[in-house]
Amino acid sequence: MTYKNFTVENDADGIALVTWDMPDRSMNVFTEEVMDELEEIIDEVVAEAGVKGAVITSGKESFSGGADLGMLQKMLGIFHAEKARNPHKATQLLFDGAGRMGWLWRKLETSGKPWVAAINGTCMGGAFELALACHGRVAADSDKVKMALPEVKVGIFPGAGGTQRVPRLTDQQQALQMLTSGQQLSPQKAKAMGLIHEIAAPEKLVETAKAMIRNGLKPVAPWDEKGFKLPGGPIYSAAGANLWPPAIAILRRETYGNYPAASAILKCVYEGLLVPFDTALRIEQRYFTEIMQTKEAAAMIRSLFVSLQELNKGARRPAGLPDTKFTKIGVIGAGFMGAGIAYVTARAGIPVVLIDRDIEAAEKGKAHSDGLITDAVKKGRAKPEEKEKLLSLITPSADYADLAGADLVIEAVFEDSAVKKTATEKAEAALGAGAVFASNTSTIPITSLAKNSARPNDFIGIHFFSPVDRMMLVEIILGKKTGDKALATAIDYVRAIKKTPVVVNDTRGFYVNRCVLRYMSEAYKMLIEGVPAAMIENAAKAAGMPVGPLALTDETAVDLAQKIMKQTARDLGDKAVDPEQMKLIDTLVDGHGRFGRKNGKGFYDYPPKPAKKKLWPGLKDLYPQKRAEDVDYEELKRRLLVTIALEAARVMEEGIVTDPREADVGSILAFGFAPYTGGALSYIDGIGAAEFVKVAKGLQKKYGAEFKPPRLLIDMAAKGETFYQRFDPYAKDGEKQAA
Ligand code: NAD
């Protein structure tokens, strides 16, 4: 038989080698067609008397990325369409769809012939579940092999047997850790956990897998054998009694109950391990059907998988321009940001000229890269030869003439228009025609900086976040005259350094900082009202934010917050800044020398490690404190999310961000906006514009004009629209509709 996505070759020993290699994709994924073909292959292997067993591997560099989430989205689409007509039938269809993969893997497992997975590269999700259903698993000894069940990161869970086979192969604690975190496993780790049987040299991978069959591998899973015992002991045992109560508490501490999929994993494992395997699979299928219907799953799949992937592939790149191949990039200013930019650029294999006012400063900037990569080597995240290569790519210099030949220059000098003007002029004198000049400014409008340029068409903002090596988002800022080529080059660059670009029109604070400032400002207001600081921080985390607003102020520096407020008052008038909030920040900075984490004193005290930071007790003396029972905790959570979401809506109304995917993904990557919501706009869509406007108006009455819903939202509420309908990113002409 011939297949579109697989080849099957039988060798002289009667072992079938099934090679998965989808012709139209760079990575293998499970589609309906792939599953149909696999089912035929299983039938073929079983039917052919001469075939003793089969090895399944991939013809690509990776094994497989798992299920095509587009397939899940399609299943959900059918479900929602059918639900209105016949809810029972709709749920049955979804249940059957949810179980398709799981029961197919079970069919393979109980086919009566031995199957071995030869894992040659990245093996994720459903693909790893397929491997777990095989009777033998061999992984290549290579950095390229990473195995994981990462579904929880997009709001679902491993629903094709993963929650049942992992805790039957390893102890329950490790299983829960792996399943609820989506943790990636190296071959060594997977073997130590008992999840794979062998590790082989890449060139001997298939041979080793075949040898398992030749050596008489039993075609029966351990849990199908009589007398099977769970590796970590049964649920109702001393070990189980020690594990389960804290496991539930830990999950609650980590997720605050915001992630239904994570809770479902615990239920699947707990309930599944009490019953025979086929019943366990059915339990998993039921929970999977339930989780698929949650708002969280739909929002997370959309933002954290579909939209993220689309943006990473350059969804906002102007069409028709050739890809930029970077041969040299200039970075001007080797300070805090410039040094980080040089590092991520060189890490992507691009030569960098790193310019500062004198060679010592430039070299100090390069030393930052040395520090980061040395640390990475120590932790096993990079190889010594990678360190050598990276450092050889960075050339420190104090001579702007060294920028000659650069395709792109990124300026990260002091936040001072005059200094930036000099840097732009000197750089342009050295650059060839067609090179793009980018500024990393965080506050100065790109349009005004572009006036320093002889070619404003090629002038753009590339706004990084700190720490540059860890923050995955980059804002690309368009000035009035920025041309398509500059935009394409900037997107190509951000893609080359493997970060996610969002395209933003020029405005004060761009997108991210506008939202972050609202988050912090709401917390200052709460403090001033007398809400205990610990409640503010806890409410933020319970709402799903990774870092509380006071801790975040400390990270970015309290004196920076002061500078921003003062600058805002100078630029927009005193009314633009709340005098009470100004007083709070002045008291911290000028009155108590509390600058933030950088001097060990901010809203928190930072004692020497390993002691943990603690809220500064002096905060209690600044305002009369409310009693905890007099504070509406749920309202605190709501205020923090709503204030950010409102700012995101204003940014859309003003046309600063034009694509809801960018607003959503940007809000999660830049400041961790409650990921279970799918991002700041999906949060509004999830609540519904009408209900959200009602909530905002209620808060406006109690807490002021910051909560006034913009006209856009009121209009959307009246029309019953969502952001993804109104600003449809997939509108046919590719143009975004105007607000
Ligand atoms: P920094 O003070 O750490 O670094 C600035 C560097 O520029 C210094 O090393 C300085 O010697 C050098 N420099 C000054 N004039 C120069 C010139 N004419 N030619 C060459 N080098 C010159 O500042 P930073 O925090 O890295 O900020 C740099 C830029 O990045 C600013 O525009 C800032 O607004 C922006 N930014 C900062 C952050 C942040 O978190 N710090 C975040 C995003 C953007």
Short mmCIF file of N, CA and C in Angstrom, two decimals, residues 403-487:
data_model
loop_
_atom_site.label_atom_id
_atom_site.label_comp_id
_atom_site.label_asym_id
_atom_site.label_seq_id
_atom_site.Cartn_x
_atom_site.Cartn_y
_atom_site.Cartn_z
N LEU A 403 30.25 50.91 11.31
CA LEU A 403 28.87 50.52 10.98
C LEU A 403 28.68 50.31 9.48
N ALA A 404 29.67 50.72 8.70
CA ALA A 404 29.55 50.60 7.24
C ALA A 404 29.20 49.16 6.87
N GLY A 405 28.24 49.02 5.98
CA GLY A 405 27.85 47.68 5.51
C GLY A 405 26.77 47.01 6.35
N ALA A 406 26.33 47.67 7.44
CA ALA A 406 25.28 47.06 8.27
C ALA A 406 23.94 47.14 7.55
N ASP A 407 23.13 46.07 7.70
CA ASP A 407 21.79 46.09 7.09
C ASP A 407 20.81 46.84 8.00
N LEU A 408 21.12 46.82 9.28
CA LEU A 408 20.22 47.40 10.27
C LEU A 408 21.06 47.92 11.43
N VAL A 409 20.69 49.12 11.93
CA VAL A 409 21.35 49.66 13.11
C VAL A 409 20.28 49.90 14.16
N ILE A 410 20.57 49.47 15.40
CA ILE A 410 19.61 49.72 16.48
C ILE A 410 20.28 50.64 17.49
N GLU A 411 19.64 51.76 17.71
CA GLU A 411 20.20 52.76 18.63
C GLU A 411 19.59 52.56 20.01
N ALA A 412 20.49 52.47 21.04
CA ALA A 412 20.03 52.34 22.42
C ALA A 412 20.89 53.22 23.32
N VAL A 413 21.06 54.49 22.89
CA VAL A 413 21.83 55.43 23.71
C VAL A 413 20.90 56.05 24.75
N PHE A 414 21.41 57.03 25.52
CA PHE A 414 20.59 57.64 26.57
C PHE A 414 19.24 58.11 26.02
N GLU A 415 18.24 58.12 26.90
CA GLU A 415 16.90 58.57 26.50
C GLU A 415 16.91 60.10 26.46
N ASP A 416 17.57 60.65 25.45
CA ASP A 416 17.74 62.10 25.36
C ASP A 416 17.75 62.44 23.87
N SER A 417 16.83 63.31 23.48
CA SER A 417 16.65 63.57 22.04
C SER A 417 17.94 64.06 21.38
N ALA A 418 18.69 64.92 22.11
CA ALA A 418 19.90 65.49 21.51
C ALA A 418 20.95 64.40 21.29
N VAL A 419 21.11 63.53 22.28
CA VAL A 419 22.09 62.44 22.15
C VAL A 419 21.67 61.51 21.01
N LYS A 420 20.38 61.26 20.91
CA LYS A 420 19.87 60.37 19.86
C LYS A 420 20.09 61.00 18.47
N LYS A 421 19.95 62.34 18.41
CA LYS A 421 20.14 63.04 17.13
C LYS A 421 21.59 62.84 16.65
N THR A 422 22.54 63.06 17.55
CA THR A 422 23.95 62.89 17.18
C THR A 422 24.21 61.46 16.71
N ALA A 423 23.69 60.50 17.46
CA ALA A 423 23.93 59.09 17.13
C ALA A 423 23.35 58.77 15.74
N THR A 424 22.17 59.31 15.46
CA THR A 424 21.53 59.03 14.16
C THR A 424 22.36 59.62 13.03
N GLU A 425 22.77 60.87 13.21
CA GLU A 425 23.52 61.53 12.13
C GLU A 425 24.86 60.84 11.87
N LYS A 426 25.55 60.51 12.96
CA LYS A 426 26.86 59.86 12.78
C LYS A 426 26.70 58.50 12.12
N ALA A 427 25.66 57.77 12.52
CA ALA A 427 25.46 56.43 11.95
C ALA A 427 25.11 56.54 10.47
N GLU A 428 24.22 57.45 10.15
CA GLU A 428 23.78 57.55 8.74
C GLU A 428 24.93 57.96 7.82
N ALA A 429 25.88 58.71 8.38
CA ALA A 429 27.04 59.11 7.57
C ALA A 429 27.84 57.87 7.16
N ALA A 430 27.79 56.83 7.99
CA ALA A 430 28.59 55.63 7.69
C ALA A 430 27.80 54.58 6.92
N LEU A 431 26.47 54.65 7.00
CA LEU A 431 25.65 53.57 6.44
C LEU A 431 25.41 53.72 4.95
N GLY A 432 25.28 52.59 4.25
CA GLY A 432 24.96 52.62 2.83
C GLY A 432 23.48 52.90 2.64
N ALA A 433 23.12 53.26 1.42
CA ALA A 433 21.70 53.50 1.13
C ALA A 433 20.94 52.20 1.36
N GLY A 434 19.73 52.32 1.86
CA GLY A 434 18.91 51.12 2.03
C GLY A 434 19.02 50.49 3.39
N ALA A 435 20.03 50.89 4.19
CA ALA A 435 20.12 50.32 5.54
C ALA A 435 19.00 50.92 6.39
N VAL A 436 18.52 50.13 7.34
CA VAL A 436 17.42 50.60 8.18
C VAL A 436 17.96 51.04 9.54
N PHE A 437 17.42 52.15 10.03
CA PHE A 437 17.85 52.68 11.32
C PHE A 437 16.69 52.55 12.30
N ALA A 438 16.96 51.93 13.46
CA ALA A 438 15.88 51.72 14.44
C ALA A 438 16.28 52.31 15.78
N SER A 439 15.29 52.87 16.47
CA SER A 439 15.56 53.37 17.82
C SER A 439 14.84 52.50 18.84
N ASN A 440 15.51 52.28 19.97
CA ASN A 440 14.92 51.49 21.05
C ASN A 440 14.30 52.40 22.12
N THR A 441 14.02 53.63 21.74
CA THR A 441 13.45 54.57 22.72
C THR A 441 12.20 54.00 23.39
N SER A 442 12.00 54.34 24.66
CA SER A 442 10.75 53.88 25.27
C SER A 442 9.72 55.00 25.37
N THR A 443 10.15 56.24 25.19
CA THR A 443 9.18 57.32 25.38
C THR A 443 9.12 58.35 24.25
N ILE A 444 10.19 58.51 23.50
CA ILE A 444 10.19 59.61 22.51
C ILE A 444 9.49 59.14 21.22
N PRO A 445 8.52 59.92 20.73
CA PRO A 445 7.82 59.47 19.51
C PRO A 445 8.80 59.23 18.36
N ILE A 446 8.57 58.14 17.64
CA ILE A 446 9.45 57.78 16.51
C ILE A 446 9.38 58.85 15.43
N THR A 447 8.18 59.41 15.24
CA THR A 447 8.02 60.43 14.20
C THR A 447 8.93 61.62 14.48
N SER A 448 9.07 62.00 15.74
CA SER A 448 9.93 63.16 16.02
C SER A 448 11.40 62.76 15.91
N LEU A 449 11.76 61.54 16.31
CA LEU A 449 13.16 61.11 16.15
C LEU A 449 13.53 60.98 14.67
N ALA A 450 12.53 60.60 13.85
CA ALA A 450 12.79 60.41 12.42
C ALA A 450 13.17 61.72 11.74
N LYS A 451 12.84 62.83 12.41
CA LYS A 451 13.21 64.14 11.82
C LYS A 451 14.72 64.32 11.81
N ASN A 452 15.43 63.58 12.65
CA ASN A 452 16.90 63.65 12.65
C ASN A 452 17.50 62.85 11.50
N SER A 453 16.66 62.13 10.80
CA SER A 453 17.17 61.21 9.80
C SER A 453 17.04 61.80 8.40
N ALA A 454 18.04 61.52 7.57
CA ALA A 454 17.98 61.98 6.18
C ALA A 454 17.00 61.12 5.40
N ARG A 455 16.60 59.97 5.95
CA ARG A 455 15.70 59.06 5.21
C ARG A 455 14.67 58.45 6.17
N PRO A 456 13.69 59.28 6.52
CA PRO A 456 12.68 58.84 7.50
C PRO A 456 11.89 57.60 7.07
N ASN A 457 11.91 57.31 5.77
CA ASN A 457 11.27 56.07 5.29
C ASN A 457 11.89 54.83 5.90
N ASP A 458 13.20 54.92 6.11
CA ASP A 458 13.94 53.77 6.64
C ASP A 458 14.15 53.87 8.14
N PHE A 459 13.36 54.69 8.80
CA PHE A 459 13.50 54.91 10.24
C PHE A 459 12.33 54.25 10.96
N ILE A 460 12.60 53.52 12.02
CA ILE A 460 11.55 52.75 12.69
C ILE A 460 11.90 52.57 14.17
N GLY A 461 10.94 52.20 14.98
CA GLY A 461 11.22 51.87 16.38
C GLY A 461 11.26 50.37 16.57
N ILE A 462 12.29 49.89 17.26
CA ILE A 462 12.32 48.47 17.67
C ILE A 462 12.48 48.50 19.18
N HIS A 463 11.38 48.29 19.87
CA HIS A 463 11.33 48.50 21.32
C HIS A 463 11.41 47.18 22.07
N PHE A 464 12.56 46.98 22.72
CA PHE A 464 12.79 45.76 23.51
C PHE A 464 12.31 45.95 24.94
N PHE A 465 12.17 44.85 25.63
CA PHE A 465 11.85 44.91 27.06
C PHE A 465 12.99 44.27 27.83
N SER A 466 13.15 44.69 29.07
CA SER A 466 14.26 44.15 29.84
C SER A 466 13.75 43.06 30.78
N PRO A 467 14.55 42.02 31.05
CA PRO A 467 15.85 41.75 30.45
C PRO A 467 15.72 41.22 29.02
N VAL A 468 16.51 41.82 28.13
CA VAL A 468 16.37 41.56 26.70
C VAL A 468 16.48 40.07 26.37
N ASP A 469 17.37 39.37 27.07
CA ASP A 469 17.57 37.96 26.70
C ASP A 469 16.38 37.10 27.10
N ARG A 470 15.57 37.56 28.03
CA ARG A 470 14.46 36.72 28.49
C ARG A 470 13.09 37.14 27.98
N MET A 471 12.91 38.42 27.68
CA MET A 471 11.58 38.88 27.26
C MET A 471 11.34 38.55 25.79
N MET A 472 10.22 37.87 25.52
CA MET A 472 9.99 37.31 24.19
C MET A 472 9.29 38.28 23.23
N LEU A 473 8.81 39.40 23.75
CA LEU A 473 8.08 40.33 22.89
C LEU A 473 8.95 41.50 22.46
N VAL A 474 8.74 41.97 21.24
CA VAL A 474 9.37 43.21 20.77
C VAL A 474 8.29 44.04 20.08
N GLU A 475 8.17 45.30 20.48
CA GLU A 475 7.22 46.19 19.81
C GLU A 475 7.95 46.86 18.65
N ILE A 476 7.30 46.84 17.50
CA ILE A 476 7.87 47.56 16.35
C ILE A 476 7.00 48.79 16.17
N ILE A 477 7.65 49.97 16.21
CA ILE A 477 6.88 51.21 16.19
C ILE A 477 7.00 51.90 14.84
N LEU A 478 5.85 52.21 14.27
CA LEU A 478 5.85 52.88 12.97
C LEU A 478 5.76 54.39 13.16
N GLY A 479 6.71 55.12 12.60
CA GLY A 479 6.59 56.57 12.55
C GLY A 479 5.67 56.93 11.38
N LYS A 480 5.32 58.22 11.28
CA LYS A 480 4.41 58.63 10.19
C LYS A 480 4.96 58.26 8.82
N LYS A 481 6.31 58.39 8.69
CA LYS A 481 6.88 58.18 7.35
C LYS A 481 7.53 56.81 7.18
N THR A 482 7.48 55.98 8.21
CA THR A 482 8.14 54.67 8.09
C THR A 482 7.58 53.89 6.90
N GLY A 483 8.49 53.37 6.08
CA GLY A 483 8.05 52.65 4.87
C GLY A 483 7.97 51.14 5.09
N ASP A 484 7.41 50.46 4.11
CA ASP A 484 7.22 49.00 4.19
C ASP A 484 8.53 48.25 4.33
N LYS A 485 9.58 48.78 3.67
CA LYS A 485 10.84 48.03 3.71
C LYS A 485 11.41 48.02 5.13
N ALA A 486 11.30 49.18 5.81
CA ALA A 486 11.79 49.24 7.19
C ALA A 486 10.99 48.29 8.06
N LEU A 487 9.68 48.24 7.84
CA LEU A 487 8.83 47.35 8.64
C LEU A 487 9.21 45.89 8.37
#
